[in-house]
């Protein structure tokens, strides 16, 4: 559908066809089913270097949460996602549905269109002598929800559950409701349910992030309406919201209709406090810094030309093709320090695992890059580059996550255990197959090599127990461990 930029490292079939491979974002899956960027295939029968099968297996042995799936072919993800290869994937249970409905998905995207209705995607790059078609960020001037432009939705004057996904290529969303006194009761993040709801007047979502929310329409009379608004500047944080296309402010209109209001998504009971969230949470072991076996300091860098036009993006000063550096041991816990050295925000997604944000700490980028100070931190001791003590994460960065916003001039620290959330071994061997990826989820950046591979190393001390667990579904890892 769109112009393909041959200047990028990309899937390049000889006989034509569109390379693609599905990635279940947030899924705990074997790497052969993870949508490895080099595992692409085409309708002509051509495949990438790590291809094994078009059939992917999702065992769904993880928390109750909303995942999503999209294309992940190397170098053309932005094209396939803009073309429509995106959807939501919800894991639920009978127990959850005794308390809560599955909820209604709100998949939010922005696009541009030609007058004939075809999608308008850039065909000339920002630096055409360097990148023929690639542009650093694709922003639409039209907002879609579930594929519909500026829809309306009829509701009863009751409490509803919504599963919100920012499926935009580059746009950050700052969502609010236009009626004073109305809130989002956020009950879940990327990684599933929270122990208790957060009462929020606004909700910040980077591309790829999800929010599980309740909205209470019970105080509204028949015929009244509420608009879901967006005030996220482009780019974040330096953009001017007053320069945004006017039609990107409004996303969705809710209309109270006591006769025709939609009944799916209704929450039983009149108050959020009536719901027992604790009974729905997994038996999870908390992540602890005492268990950390490695701290990795990883840079997030944009390389510009003399006029400050982006040319290439890197993570840890490497591209996708460079040798693998990150090789965590299965079952162990690590801290990854994501050091954003530039002026733009980057949402970083790590495949396979859920993690927690420890803290964030601003530093002097100029002094650090000049080699005049250090970012070395050990258990709370400040390096000489830091401008402040480490701060708790913003509320929208708390809970279990698979994507985290890294702010410019800030070190964002996440703690990761390479296992299931409750500490059990995965129901598959994560050390097998082509491995996994971590990358910026502005897909235009991801396609310009802001993506790195990692592999999971077998843990020999657990090998026998894990072997028994993976080959016998009669026991749990916890019982074997005891």
mmCIF file of N, CA, C and O in Angstrom, residues 76 145 169 183 212 222 241 247 257 275 296 321 356 361 369 384 407 423 436 461 469:
data_model
loop_
_atom_site.group_PDB
_atom_site.id
_atom_site.type_symbol
_atom_site.label_atom_id
_atom_site.label_comp_id
_atom_site.label_asym_id
_atom_site.label_seq_id
_atom_site.Cartn_x
_atom_site.Cartn_y
_atom_site.Cartn_z
ATOM 1 N N UNK A 76 9.631 -2.506 8.442
ATOM 2 C CA UNK A 76 8.377 -2.059 7.830
ATOM 3 C C UNK A 76 7.199 -2.153 8.795
ATOM 4 O O UNK A 76 6.039 -2.104 8.368
ATOM 5 N N UNK A 145 -11.449 5.458 16.636
ATOM 6 C CA UNK A 145 -11.612 4.529 17.753
ATOM 7 C C UNK A 145 -12.226 3.253 17.189
ATOM 8 O O UNK A 145 -13.299 3.298 16.571
ATOM 9 N N UNK A 169 0.983 5.497 15.997
ATOM 10 C CA UNK A 169 2.370 5.264 15.623
ATOM 11 C C UNK A 169 3.326 6.053 16.500
ATOM 12 O O UNK A 169 4.370 5.550 16.917
ATOM 13 N N UNK A 183 -14.363 11.342 36.428
ATOM 14 C CA UNK A 183 -13.024 10.789 36.593
ATOM 15 C C UNK A 183 -12.870 9.496 35.811
ATOM 16 O O UNK A 183 -13.848 8.838 35.428
ATOM 17 N N UNK A 212 -6.844 0.120 31.899
ATOM 18 C CA UNK A 212 -8.122 -0.524 32.224
ATOM 19 C C UNK A 212 -8.862 0.430 33.150
ATOM 20 O O UNK A 212 -8.395 0.700 34.269
ATOM 21 N N UNK A 222 -30.667 11.760 31.086
ATOM 22 C CA UNK A 222 -30.911 11.244 29.746
ATOM 23 C C UNK A 222 -30.672 12.335 28.697
ATOM 24 O O UNK A 222 -31.134 13.468 28.843
ATOM 25 N N UNK A 241 0.351 22.455 22.228
ATOM 26 C CA UNK A 241 -0.969 21.874 21.981
ATOM 27 C C UNK A 241 -1.839 22.800 21.147
ATOM 28 O O UNK A 241 -2.778 22.350 20.479
ATOM 29 N N UNK A 247 -8.895 18.900 15.000
ATOM 30 C CA UNK A 247 -9.698 17.683 15.031
ATOM 31 C C UNK A 247 -9.020 16.538 15.777
ATOM 32 O O UNK A 247 -9.549 15.433 15.810
ATOM 33 N N UNK A 257 -28.349 7.422 27.083
ATOM 34 C CA UNK A 257 -29.637 7.058 26.482
ATOM 35 C C UNK A 257 -30.226 5.924 27.305
ATOM 36 O O UNK A 257 -29.753 4.786 27.237
ATOM 37 N N UNK A 275 -16.278 -3.391 44.368
ATOM 38 C CA UNK A 275 -15.546 -4.448 43.668
ATOM 39 C C UNK A 275 -14.335 -4.879 44.493
ATOM 40 O O UNK A 275 -13.564 -4.052 44.967
ATOM 41 N N UNK A 296 22.077 -2.867 34.394
ATOM 42 C CA UNK A 296 22.524 -2.516 33.046
ATOM 43 C C UNK A 296 22.183 -1.049 32.773
ATOM 44 O O UNK A 296 21.029 -0.644 32.912
ATOM 45 N N UNK A 321 21.404 -5.021 14.046
ATOM 46 C CA UNK A 321 22.305 -5.994 13.448
ATOM 47 C C UNK A 321 23.526 -6.298 14.318
ATOM 48 O O UNK A 321 24.224 -7.284 14.073
ATOM 49 N N UNK A 356 8.489 -3.490 36.705
ATOM 50 C CA UNK A 356 8.015 -2.368 37.515
ATOM 51 C C UNK A 356 9.017 -1.224 37.414
ATOM 52 O O UNK A 356 10.225 -1.460 37.323
ATOM 53 N N UNK A 361 15.328 9.861 37.521
ATOM 54 C CA UNK A 361 16.276 10.835 38.076
ATOM 55 C C UNK A 361 16.861 11.672 36.933
ATOM 56 O O UNK A 361 17.452 11.127 35.993
ATOM 57 N N UNK A 369 27.707 13.637 28.353
ATOM 58 C CA UNK A 369 28.236 13.322 27.026
ATOM 59 C C UNK A 369 29.622 13.930 26.812
ATOM 60 O O UNK A 369 30.387 13.463 25.966
ATOM 61 N N UNK A 384 27.777 11.774 39.865
ATOM 62 C CA UNK A 384 28.032 13.213 39.854
ATOM 63 C C UNK A 384 27.244 13.964 38.785
ATOM 64 O O UNK A 384 27.202 15.193 38.800
ATOM 65 N N UNK A 407 11.742 9.870 29.807
ATOM 66 C CA UNK A 407 11.727 11.309 29.573
ATOM 67 C C UNK A 407 13.119 11.809 29.212
ATOM 68 O O UNK A 407 14.129 11.248 29.640
ATOM 69 N N UNK A 423 6.925 -15.426 39.904
ATOM 70 C CA UNK A 423 8.221 -16.043 40.165
ATOM 71 C C UNK A 423 8.368 -17.439 39.620
ATOM 72 O O UNK A 423 9.474 -17.996 39.636
ATOM 73 N N UNK A 436 14.463 -12.567 21.793
ATOM 74 C CA UNK A 436 13.440 -11.536 21.955
ATOM 75 C C UNK A 436 14.011 -10.163 21.581
ATOM 76 O O UNK A 436 15.156 -10.057 21.139
ATOM 77 N N UNK A 461 20.916 -23.930 37.812
ATOM 78 C CA UNK A 461 20.505 -24.338 39.159
ATOM 79 C C UNK A 461 19.026 -24.692 39.217
ATOM 80 O O UNK A 461 18.593 -25.398 40.118
ATOM 81 N N UNK A 469 8.673 -29.317 35.586
ATOM 82 C CA UNK A 469 7.496 -28.451 35.484
ATOM 83 C C UNK A 469 6.977 -28.388 34.046
ATOM 84 O O UNK A 469 5.786 -28.510 33.789
#
